[in-house]
Amino acid sequence: MSSFVTLSPIPRMLDWLRAHKAEEAFALLDGTATPEEVRAAALSYLISAKSRDGAPFDPVARFHLGNGAQIHAVHGAADMSETGRRNAAGAMVNYEYDLQQIERNHERFVQLGEISMTPALRAKTLKSDRERRVQAG
């Protein structure tokens, strides 16, 4: 085996969005968001929500990223249980442990605060950021 992928909850996403009055929170809280909107909000939360010390706010993200995983994929309608909807509007995340990248990912996370993502997910994130800037400006 050369890699291992988890399917993990995002237990504090809606708490953080509520506390920061994030725009994404309103549609997520009233249940009108599409799975794609939930996925996008979850990815944004995972890469931008920080605790006071600069570490990821999400405890599950801190655990996996600190252990050298990378964000592999985010799913918008993966946990539709009451708890999954209450905590993360149904979103879940795959963390990938690529045995050839674990040490590098861990060191970059600890030393630089870098959140590792698969190249495809990073490209999608950059594309979404560019589209938001075009719409805003």
mmCIF file with all atom_site columns, N, CA and C in Angstrom, residues 6-72:
data_model
loop_
_atom_site.group_PDB
_atom_site.id
_atom_site.type_symbol
_atom_site.label_atom_id
_atom_site.label_alt_id
_atom_site.label_comp_id
_atom_site.label_asym_id
_atom_site.label_entity_id
_atom_site.label_seq_id
_atom_site.pdbx_PDB_ins_code
_atom_site.Cartn_x
_atom_site.Cartn_y
_atom_site.Cartn_z
_atom_site.occupancy
_atom_site.B_iso_or_equiv
_atom_site.pdbx_formal_charge
_atom_site.auth_seq_id
_atom_site.auth_comp_id
_atom_site.auth_asym_id
_atom_site.auth_atom_id
_atom_site.pdbx_PDB_model_num
ATOM 1   N N  . THR A 1 6  ? -8.797  8.803  4.155  1.00 0.00 ? 6  THR A N  1
ATOM 2   C CA . THR A 1 6  ? -9.859  8.782  5.161  1.00 0.00 ? 6  THR A CA 1
ATOM 3   C C  . THR A 1 6  ? -11.120 9.430  4.593  1.00 0.00 ? 6  THR A C  1
ATOM 4   N N  . LEU A 1 7  ? -12.230 9.228  5.237  1.00 0.00 ? 7  LEU A N  1
ATOM 5   C CA . LEU A 1 7  ? -13.435 10.022 5.036  1.00 0.00 ? 7  LEU A CA 1
ATOM 6   C C  . LEU A 1 7  ? -13.741 10.588 6.408  1.00 0.00 ? 7  LEU A C  1
ATOM 7   N N  . SER A 1 8  ? -13.510 11.872 6.576  1.00 0.00 ? 8  SER A N  1
ATOM 8   C CA . SER A 1 8  ? -13.532 12.481 7.900  1.00 0.00 ? 8  SER A CA 1
ATOM 9   C C  . SER A 1 8  ? -14.595 13.559 8.031  1.00 0.00 ? 8  SER A C  1
ATOM 10  N N  . PRO A 1 9  ? -15.116 13.711 9.246  1.00 0.00 ? 9  PRO A N  1
ATOM 11  C CA . PRO A 1 9  ? -16.091 14.775 9.503  1.00 0.00 ? 9  PRO A CA 1
ATOM 12  C C  . PRO A 1 9  ? -15.401 16.141 9.590  1.00 0.00 ? 9  PRO A C  1
ATOM 13  N N  . ILE A 1 10 ? -16.212 17.167 9.574  1.00 0.00 ? 10 ILE A N  1
ATOM 14  C CA . ILE A 1 10 ? -15.727 18.550 9.724  1.00 0.00 ? 10 ILE A CA 1
ATOM 15  C C  . ILE A 1 10 ? -16.542 19.141 10.884 1.00 0.00 ? 10 ILE A C  1
ATOM 16  N N  . PRO A 1 11 ? -16.214 18.757 12.124 1.00 0.00 ? 11 PRO A N  1
ATOM 17  C CA . PRO A 1 11 ? -17.109 18.968 13.256 1.00 0.00 ? 11 PRO A CA 1
ATOM 18  C C  . PRO A 1 11 ? -17.373 20.406 13.689 1.00 0.00 ? 11 PRO A C  1
ATOM 19  N N  . ARG A 1 12 ? -16.554 21.347 13.339 1.00 0.00 ? 12 ARG A N  1
ATOM 20  C CA . ARG A 1 12 ? -16.755 22.707 13.853 1.00 0.00 ? 12 ARG A CA 1
ATOM 21  C C  . ARG A 1 12 ? -17.003 23.740 12.761 1.00 0.00 ? 12 ARG A C  1
ATOM 22  N N  . MET A 1 13 ? -17.275 23.283 11.550 1.00 0.00 ? 13 MET A N  1
ATOM 23  C CA . MET A 1 13 ? -17.415 24.204 10.422 1.00 0.00 ? 13 MET A CA 1
ATOM 24  C C  . MET A 1 13 ? -18.514 25.234 10.639 1.00 0.00 ? 13 MET A C  1
ATOM 25  N N  . LEU A 1 14 ? -19.727 24.794 10.925 1.00 0.00 ? 14 LEU A N  1
ATOM 26  C CA . LEU A 1 14 ? -20.819 25.764 11.057 1.00 0.00 ? 14 LEU A CA 1
ATOM 27  C C  . LEU A 1 14 ? -20.649 26.643 12.288 1.00 0.00 ? 14 LEU A C  1
ATOM 28  N N  . ASP A 1 15 ? -20.050 26.131 13.356 1.00 0.00 ? 15 ASP A N  1
ATOM 29  C CA . ASP A 1 15 ? -19.758 26.972 14.520 1.00 0.00 ? 15 ASP A CA 1
ATOM 30  C C  . ASP A 1 15 ? -18.867 28.141 14.117 1.00 0.00 ? 15 ASP A C  1
ATOM 31  N N  . TRP A 1 16 ? -17.819 27.847 13.361 1.00 0.00 ? 16 TRP A N  1
ATOM 32  C CA . TRP A 1 16 ? -16.884 28.893 12.944 1.00 0.00 ? 16 TRP A CA 1
ATOM 33  C C  . TRP A 1 16 ? -17.560 29.879 11.996 1.00 0.00 ? 16 TRP A C  1
ATOM 34  N N  . LEU A 1 17 ? -18.306 29.378 11.040 1.00 0.00 ? 17 LEU A N  1
ATOM 35  C CA . LEU A 1 17 ? -18.985 30.266 10.100 1.00 0.00 ? 17 LEU A CA 1
ATOM 36  C C  . LEU A 1 17 ? -19.979 31.172 10.818 1.00 0.00 ? 17 LEU A C  1
ATOM 37  N N  . ARG A 1 18 ? -20.730 30.626 11.780 1.00 0.00 ? 18 ARG A N  1
ATOM 38  C CA . ARG A 1 18 ? -21.664 31.445 12.571 1.00 0.00 ? 18 ARG A CA 1
ATOM 39  C C  . ARG A 1 18 ? -20.903 32.530 13.339 1.00 0.00 ? 18 ARG A C  1
ATOM 40  N N  . ALA A 1 19 ? -19.854 32.135 14.027 1.00 0.00 ? 19 ALA A N  1
ATOM 41  C CA . ALA A 1 19 ? -19.095 33.066 14.864 1.00 0.00 ? 19 ALA A CA 1
ATOM 42  C C  . ALA A 1 19 ? -18.473 34.191 14.046 1.00 0.00 ? 19 ALA A C  1
ATOM 43  N N  . HIS A 1 20 ? -18.097 33.884 12.813 1.00 0.00 ? 20 HIS A N  1
ATOM 44  C CA . HIS A 1 20 ? -17.459 34.889 11.966 1.00 0.00 ? 20 HIS A CA 1
ATOM 45  C C  . HIS A 1 20 ? -18.437 35.530 10.989 1.00 0.00 ? 20 HIS A C  1
ATOM 46  N N  . LYS A 1 21 ? -19.707 35.186 11.146 1.00 0.00 ? 21 LYS A N  1
ATOM 47  C CA . LYS A 1 21 ? -20.765 35.740 10.300 1.00 0.00 ? 21 LYS A CA 1
ATOM 48  C C  . LYS A 1 21 ? -20.385 35.665 8.819  1.00 0.00 ? 21 LYS A C  1
ATOM 49  N N  . ALA A 1 22 ? -19.784 34.543 8.480  1.00 0.00 ? 22 ALA A N  1
ATOM 50  C CA . ALA A 1 22 ? -19.350 34.329 7.101  1.00 0.00 ? 22 ALA A CA 1
ATOM 51  C C  . ALA A 1 22 ? -20.566 34.278 6.178  1.00 0.00 ? 22 ALA A C  1
ATOM 52  N N  . GLU A 1 23 ? -20.430 34.863 5.024  1.00 0.00 ? 23 GLU A N  1
ATOM 53  C CA . GLU A 1 23 ? -21.522 34.924 4.047  1.00 0.00 ? 23 GLU A CA 1
ATOM 54  C C  . GLU A 1 23 ? -22.059 33.530 3.721  1.00 0.00 ? 23 GLU A C  1
ATOM 55  N N  . GLU A 1 24 ? -21.160 32.548 3.650  1.00 0.00 ? 24 GLU A N  1
ATOM 56  C CA . GLU A 1 24 ? -21.569 31.191 3.308  1.00 0.00 ? 24 GLU A CA 1
ATOM 57  C C  . GLU A 1 24 ? -22.513 30.597 4.344  1.00 0.00 ? 24 GLU A C  1
ATOM 58  N N  . ALA A 1 25 ? -22.442 31.074 5.574  1.00 0.00 ? 25 ALA A N  1
ATOM 59  C CA . ALA A 1 25 ? -23.199 30.469 6.669  1.00 0.00 ? 25 ALA A CA 1
ATOM 60  C C  . ALA A 1 25 ? -24.699 30.548 6.453  1.00 0.00 ? 25 ALA A C  1
ATOM 61  N N  . PHE A 1 26 ? -25.200 31.623 5.877  1.00 0.00 ? 26 PHE A N  1
ATOM 62  C CA . PHE A 1 26 ? -26.647 31.816 5.807  1.00 0.00 ? 26 PHE A CA 1
ATOM 63  C C  . PHE A 1 26 ? -27.345 30.716 5.013  1.00 0.00 ? 26 PHE A C  1
ATOM 64  N N  . ALA A 1 27 ? -26.893 30.427 3.814  1.00 0.00 ? 27 ALA A N  1
ATOM 65  C CA . ALA A 1 27 ? -27.517 29.373 3.008  1.00 0.00 ? 27 ALA A CA 1
ATOM 66  C C  . ALA A 1 27 ? -27.265 27.998 3.622  1.00 0.00 ? 27 ALA A C  1
ATOM 67  N N  . LEU A 1 28 ? -26.111 27.824 4.251  1.00 0.00 ? 28 LEU A N  1
ATOM 68  C CA . LEU A 1 28 ? -25.814 26.535 4.877  1.00 0.00 ? 28 LEU A CA 1
ATOM 69  C C  . LEU A 1 28 ? -26.717 26.310 6.087  1.00 0.00 ? 28 LEU A C  1
ATOM 70  N N  . LEU A 1 29 ? -26.944 27.353 6.844  1.00 0.00 ? 29 LEU A N  1
ATOM 71  C CA . LEU A 1 29 ? -27.752 27.219 8.055  1.00 0.00 ? 29 LEU A CA 1
ATOM 72  C C  . LEU A 1 29 ? -29.225 27.024 7.765  1.00 0.00 ? 29 LEU A C  1
ATOM 73  N N  . ASP A 1 30 ? -29.719 27.642 6.698  1.00 0.00 ? 30 ASP A N  1
ATOM 74  C CA . ASP A 1 30 ? -31.150 27.475 6.414  1.00 0.00 ? 30 ASP A CA 1
ATOM 75  C C  . ASP A 1 30 ? -31.436 26.280 5.509  1.00 0.00 ? 30 ASP A C  1
ATOM 76  N N  . GLY A 1 31 ? -30.389 25.560 5.109  1.00 0.00 ? 31 GLY A N  1
ATOM 77  C CA . GLY A 1 31 ? -30.570 24.328 4.348  1.00 0.00 ? 31 GLY A CA 1
ATOM 78  C C  . GLY A 1 31 ? -30.840 24.517 2.871  1.00 0.00 ? 31 GLY A C  1
ATOM 79  N N  . THR A 1 32 ? -30.650 25.720 2.344  1.00 0.00 ? 32 THR A N  1
ATOM 80  C CA . THR A 1 32 ? -30.932 25.962 0.931  1.00 0.00 ? 32 THR A CA 1
ATOM 81  C C  . THR A 1 32 ? -29.708 25.823 0.033  1.00 0.00 ? 32 THR A C  1
ATOM 82  N N  . ALA A 1 33 ? -28.538 25.593 0.615  1.00 0.00 ? 33 ALA A N  1
ATOM 83  C CA . ALA A 1 33 ? -27.314 25.471 -0.181 1.00 0.00 ? 33 ALA A CA 1
ATOM 84  C C  . ALA A 1 33 ? -27.297 24.161 -0.961 1.00 0.00 ? 33 ALA A C  1
ATOM 85  N N  . THR A 1 34 ? -26.779 24.220 -2.168 1.00 0.00 ? 34 THR A N  1
ATOM 86  C CA . THR A 1 34 ? -26.596 23.018 -2.978 1.00 0.00 ? 34 THR A CA 1
ATOM 87  C C  . THR A 1 34 ? -25.371 22.252 -2.462 1.00 0.00 ? 34 THR A C  1
ATOM 88  N N  . PRO A 1 35 ? -25.253 20.967 -2.793 1.00 0.00 ? 35 PRO A N  1
ATOM 89  C CA . PRO A 1 35 ? -24.048 20.232 -2.395 1.00 0.00 ? 35 PRO A CA 1
ATOM 90  C C  . PRO A 1 35 ? -22.759 20.909 -2.886 1.00 0.00 ? 35 PRO A C  1
ATOM 91  N N  . GLU A 1 36 ? -22.776 21.500 -4.061 1.00 0.00 ? 36 GLU A N  1
ATOM 92  C CA . GLU A 1 36 ? -21.576 22.192 -4.562 1.00 0.00 ? 36 GLU A CA 1
ATOM 93  C C  . GLU A 1 36 ? -21.267 23.426 -3.716 1.00 0.00 ? 36 GLU A C  1
ATOM 94  N N  . GLU A 1 37 ? -22.281 24.165 -3.295 1.00 0.00 ? 37 GLU A N  1
ATOM 95  C CA . GLU A 1 37 ? -22.053 25.322 -2.417 1.00 0.00 ? 37 GLU A CA 1
ATOM 96  C C  . GLU A 1 37 ? -21.530 24.881 -1.058 1.00 0.00 ? 37 GLU A C  1
ATOM 97  N N  . VAL A 1 38 ? -22.047 23.771 -0.547 1.00 0.00 ? 38 VAL A N  1
ATOM 98  C CA . VAL A 1 38 ? -21.561 23.224 0.724  1.00 0.00 ? 38 VAL A CA 1
ATOM 99  C C  . VAL A 1 38 ? -20.111 22.802 0.565  1.00 0.00 ? 38 VAL A C  1
ATOM 100 N N  . ARG A 1 39 ? -19.785 22.122 -0.528 1.00 0.00 ? 39 ARG A N  1
ATOM 101 C CA . ARG A 1 39 ? -18.402 21.682 -0.784 1.00 0.00 ? 39 ARG A CA 1
ATOM 102 C C  . ARG A 1 39 ? -17.457 22.872 -0.839 1.00 0.00 ? 39 ARG A C  1
ATOM 103 N N  . ALA A 1 40 ? -17.851 23.911 -1.563 1.00 0.00 ? 40 ALA A N  1
ATOM 104 C CA . ALA A 1 40 ? -17.001 25.101 -1.699 1.00 0.00 ? 40 ALA A CA 1
ATOM 105 C C  . ALA A 1 40 ? -16.805 25.794 -0.351 1.00 0.00 ? 40 ALA A C  1
ATOM 106 N N  . ALA A 1 41 ? -17.872 25.919 0.435  1.00 0.00 ? 41 ALA A N  1
ATOM 107 C CA . ALA A 1 41 ? -17.768 26.543 1.758  1.00 0.00 ? 41 ALA A CA 1
ATOM 108 C C  . ALA A 1 41 ? -16.876 25.710 2.676  1.00 0.00 ? 41 ALA A C  1
ATOM 109 N N  . ALA A 1 42 ? -17.009 24.395 2.614  1.00 0.00 ? 42 ALA A N  1
ATOM 110 C CA . ALA A 1 42 ? -16.192 23.519 3.453  1.00 0.00 ? 42 ALA A CA 1
ATOM 111 C C  . ALA A 1 42 ? -14.716 23.628 3.086  1.00 0.00 ? 42 ALA A C  1
ATOM 112 N N  . LEU A 1 43 ? -14.414 23.641 1.802  1.00 0.00 ? 43 LEU A N  1
ATOM 113 C CA . LEU A 1 43 ? -13.019 23.774 1.382  1.00 0.00 ? 43 LEU A CA 1
ATOM 114 C C  . LEU A 1 43 ? -12.458 25.120 1.816  1.00 0.00 ? 43 LEU A C  1
ATOM 115 N N  . SER A 1 44 ? -13.217 26.171 1.633  1.00 0.00 ? 44 SER A N  1
ATOM 116 C CA . SER A 1 44 ? -12.777 27.495 2.069  1.00 0.00 ? 44 SER A CA 1
ATOM 117 C C  . SER A 1 44 ? -12.502 27.501 3.574  1.00 0.00 ? 44 SER A C  1
ATOM 118 N N  . TYR A 1 45 ? -13.407 26.918 4.341  1.00 0.00 ? 45 TYR A N  1
ATOM 119 C CA . TYR A 1 45 ? -13.229 26.822 5.797  1.00 0.00 ? 45 TYR A CA 1
ATOM 120 C C  . TYR A 1 45 ? -11.960 26.052 6.134  1.00 0.00 ? 45 TYR A C  1
ATOM 121 N N  . LEU A 1 46 ? -11.754 24.909 5.506  1.00 0.00 ? 46 LEU A N  1
ATOM 122 C CA . LEU A 1 46 ? -10.606 24.075 5.832  1.00 0.00 ? 46 LEU A CA 1
ATOM 123 C C  . LEU A 1 46 ? -9.276  24.765 5.561  1.00 0.00 ? 46 LEU A C  1
ATOM 124 N N  . ILE A 1 47 ? -9.227  25.596 4.540  1.00 0.00 ? 47 ILE A N  1
ATOM 125 C CA . ILE A 1 47 ? -7.933  26.230 4.220  1.00 0.00 ? 47 ILE A CA 1
ATOM 126 C C  . ILE A 1 47 ? -7.781  27.622 4.829  1.00 0.00 ? 47 ILE A C  1
ATOM 127 N N  . SER A 1 48 ? -8.873  28.232 5.305  1.00 0.00 ? 48 SER A N  1
ATOM 128 C CA . SER A 1 48 ? -8.727  29.598 5.803  1.00 0.00 ? 48 SER A CA 1
ATOM 129 C C  . SER A 1 48 ? -9.077  29.804 7.277  1.00 0.00 ? 48 SER A C  1
ATOM 130 N N  . ALA A 1 49 ? -9.894  28.959 7.880  1.00 0.00 ? 49 ALA A N  1
ATOM 131 C CA . ALA A 1 49 ? -10.285 29.145 9.280  1.00 0.00 ? 49 ALA A CA 1
ATOM 132 C C  . ALA A 1 49 ? -9.124  28.767 10.193 1.00 0.00 ? 49 ALA A C  1
ATOM 133 N N  . LYS A 1 50 ? -8.668  29.733 10.973 1.00 0.00 ? 50 LYS A N  1
ATOM 134 C CA . LYS A 1 50 ? -7.510  29.521 11.847 1.00 0.00 ? 50 LYS A CA 1
ATOM 135 C C  . LYS A 1 50 ? -7.861  29.815 13.298 1.00 0.00 ? 50 LYS A C  1
ATOM 136 N N  . SER A 1 51 ? -7.190  29.119 14.197 1.00 0.00 ? 51 SER A N  1
ATOM 137 C CA . SER A 1 51 ? -7.302  29.421 15.619 1.00 0.00 ? 51 SER A CA 1
ATOM 138 C C  . SER A 1 51 ? -6.345  30.568 15.940 1.00 0.00 ? 51 SER A C  1
ATOM 139 N N  . ARG A 1 52 ? -6.329  30.999 17.177 1.00 0.00 ? 52 ARG A N  1
ATOM 140 C CA . ARG A 1 52 ? -5.476  32.138 17.569 1.00 0.00 ? 52 ARG A CA 1
ATOM 141 C C  . ARG A 1 52 ? -3.992  31.908 17.279 1.00 0.00 ? 52 ARG A C  1
ATOM 142 N N  . ASP A 1 53 ? -3.568  30.650 17.360 1.00 0.00 ? 53 ASP A N  1
ATOM 143 C CA . ASP A 1 53 ? -2.147  30.362 17.139 1.00 0.00 ? 53 ASP A CA 1
ATOM 144 C C  . ASP A 1 53 ? -1.803  30.145 15.668 1.00 0.00 ? 53 ASP A C  1
ATOM 145 N N  . GLY A 1 54 ? -2.788  30.333 14.783 1.00 0.00 ? 54 GLY A N  1
ATOM 146 C CA . GLY A 1 54 ? -2.543  30.200 13.350 1.00 0.00 ? 54 GLY A CA 1
ATOM 147 C C  . GLY A 1 54 ? -2.743  28.804 12.800 1.00 0.00 ? 54 GLY A C  1
ATOM 148 N N  . ALA A 1 55 ? -3.029  27.843 13.662 1.00 0.00 ? 55 ALA A N  1
ATOM 149 C CA . ALA A 1 55 ? -3.282  26.470 13.219 1.00 0.00 ? 55 ALA A CA 1
ATOM 150 C C  . ALA A 1 55 ? -4.715  26.375 12.689 1.00 0.00 ? 55 ALA A C  1
ATOM 151 N N  . PRO A 1 56 ? -4.999  25.363 11.883 1.00 0.00 ? 56 PRO A N  1
ATOM 152 C CA . PRO A 1 56 ? -6.380  25.192 11.428 1.00 0.00 ? 56 PRO A CA 1
ATOM 153 C C  . PRO A 1 56 ? -7.340  25.124 12.622 1.00 0.00 ? 56 PRO A C  1
ATOM 154 N N  . PHE A 1 57 ? -8.463  25.803 12.509 1.00 0.00 ? 57 PHE A N  1
ATOM 155 C CA . PHE A 1 57 ? -9.469  25.817 13.570 1.00 0.00 ? 57 PHE A CA 1
ATOM 156 C C  . PHE A 1 57 ? -10.062 24.431 13.783 1.00 0.00 ? 57 PHE A C  1
ATOM 157 N N  . ASP A 1 58 ? -10.232 23.692 12.714 1.00 0.00 ? 58 ASP A N  1
ATOM 158 C CA . ASP A 1 58 ? -10.881 22.392 12.779 1.00 0.00 ? 58 ASP A CA 1
ATOM 159 C C  . ASP A 1 58 ? -9.956  21.357 13.421 1.00 0.00 ? 58 ASP A C  1
ATOM 160 N N  . PRO A 1 59 ? -10.393 20.693 14.504 1.00 0.00 ? 59 PRO A N  1
ATOM 161 C CA . PRO A 1 59 ? -9.508  19.744 15.186 1.00 0.00 ? 59 PRO A CA 1
ATOM 162 C C  . PRO A 1 59 ? -9.164  18.520 14.345 1.00 0.00 ? 59 PRO A C  1
ATOM 163 N N  . VAL A 1 60 ? -10.087 18.058 13.516 1.00 0.00 ? 60 VAL A N  1
ATOM 164 C CA . VAL A 1 60 ? -9.807  16.894 12.671 1.00 0.00 ? 60 VAL A CA 1
ATOM 165 C C  . VAL A 1 60 ? -8.788  17.279 11.594 1.00 0.00 ? 60 VAL A C  1
ATOM 166 N N  . ALA A 1 61 ? -8.938  18.462 11.029 1.00 0.00 ? 61 ALA A N  1
ATOM 167 C CA . ALA A 1 61 ? -7.960  18.950 10.038 1.00 0.00 ? 61 ALA A CA 1
ATOM 168 C C  . ALA A 1 61 ? -6.582  19.080 10.678 1.00 0.00 ? 61 ALA A C  1
ATOM 169 N N  . ARG A 1 62 ? -6.519  19.671 11.881 1.00 0.00 ? 62 ARG A N  1
ATOM 170 C CA . ARG A 1 62 ? -5.229  19.808 12.577 1.00 0.00 ? 62 ARG A CA 1
ATOM 171 C C  . ARG A 1 62 ? -4.574  18.451 12.770 1.00 0.00 ? 62 ARG A C  1
ATOM 172 N N  . PHE A 1 63 ? -5.351  17.460 13.164 1.00 0.00 ? 63 PHE A N  1
ATOM 173 C CA . PHE A 1 63 ? -4.807  16.120 13.389 1.00 0.00 ? 63 PHE A CA 1
ATOM 174 C C  . PHE A 1 63 ? -4.229  15.538 12.106 1.00 0.00 ? 63 PHE A C  1
ATOM 175 N N  . HIS A 1 64 ? -5.032  15.481 11.060 1.00 0.00 ? 64 HIS A N  1
ATOM 176 C CA . HIS A 1 64 ? -4.579  14.827 9.825  1.00 0.00 ? 64 HIS A CA 1
ATOM 177 C C  . HIS A 1 64 ? -3.467  15.615 9.137  1.00 0.00 ? 64 HIS A C  1
ATOM 178 N N  . LEU A 1 65 ? -3.622  16.923 9.025  1.00 0.00 ? 65 LEU A N  1
ATOM 179 C CA . LEU A 1 65 ? -2.590  17.727 8.359  1.00 0.00 ? 65 LEU A CA 1
ATOM 180 C C  . LEU A 1 65 ? -1.285  17.710 9.151  1.00 0.00 ? 65 LEU A C  1
ATOM 181 N N  . GLY A 1 66 ? -1.398  17.733 10.478 1.00 0.00 ? 66 GLY A N  1
ATOM 182 C CA . GLY A 1 66 ? -0.208  17.652 11.317 1.00 0.00 ? 66 GLY A CA 1
ATOM 183 C C  . GLY A 1 66 ? 0.512   16.321 11.211 1.00 0.00 ? 66 GLY A C  1
ATOM 184 N N  . ASN A 1 67 ? -0.225  15.301 10.820 1.00 0.00 ? 67 ASN A N  1
ATOM 185 C CA . ASN A 1 67 ? 0.377   13.975 10.635 1.00 0.00 ? 67 ASN A CA 1
ATOM 186 C C  . ASN A 1 67 ? 0.854   13.736 9.207  1.00 0.00 ? 67 ASN A C  1
ATOM 187 N N  . GLY A 1 68 ? 0.804   14.758 8.371  1.00 0.00 ? 68 GLY A N  1
ATOM 188 C CA . GLY A 1 68 ? 1.369   14.637 7.033  1.00 0.00 ? 68 GLY A CA 1
ATOM 189 C C  . GLY A 1 68 ? 0.387   14.309 5.927  1.00 0.00 ? 68 GLY A C  1
ATOM 190 N N  . ALA A 1 69 ? -0.902  14.344 6.216  1.00 0.00 ? 69 ALA A N  1
ATOM 191 C CA . ALA A 1 69 ? -1.895  14.085 5.164  1.00 0.00 ? 69 ALA A CA 1
ATOM 192 C C  . ALA A 1 69 ? -2.063  15.329 4.297  1.00 0.00 ? 69 ALA A C  1
ATOM 193 N N  . GLN A 1 70 ? -2.728  15.144 3.188  1.00 0.00 ? 70 GLN A N  1
ATOM 194 C CA . GLN A 1 70 ? -3.122  16.269 2.343  1.00 0.00 ? 70 GLN A CA 1
ATOM 195 C C  . GLN A 1 70 ? -4.626  16.185 2.114  1.00 0.00 ? 70 GLN A C  1
ATOM 196 N N  . ILE A 1 71 ? -5.246  17.337 1.862  1.00 0.00 ? 71 ILE A N  1
ATOM 197 C CA . ILE A 1 71 ? -6.667  17.328 1.541  1.00 0.00 ? 71 ILE A CA 1
ATOM 198 C C  . ILE A 1 71 ? -6.796  16.764 0.138  1.00 0.00 ? 71 ILE A C  1
ATOM 199 N N  . HIS A 1 72 ? -7.558  15.693 0.023  1.00 0.00 ? 72 HIS A N  1
ATOM 200 C CA . HIS A 1 72 ? -7.703  14.980 -1.243 1.00 0.00 ? 72 HIS A CA 1
ATOM 201 C C  . HIS A 1 72 ? -8.981  15.397 -1.973 1.00 0.00 ? 72 HIS A C  1
#
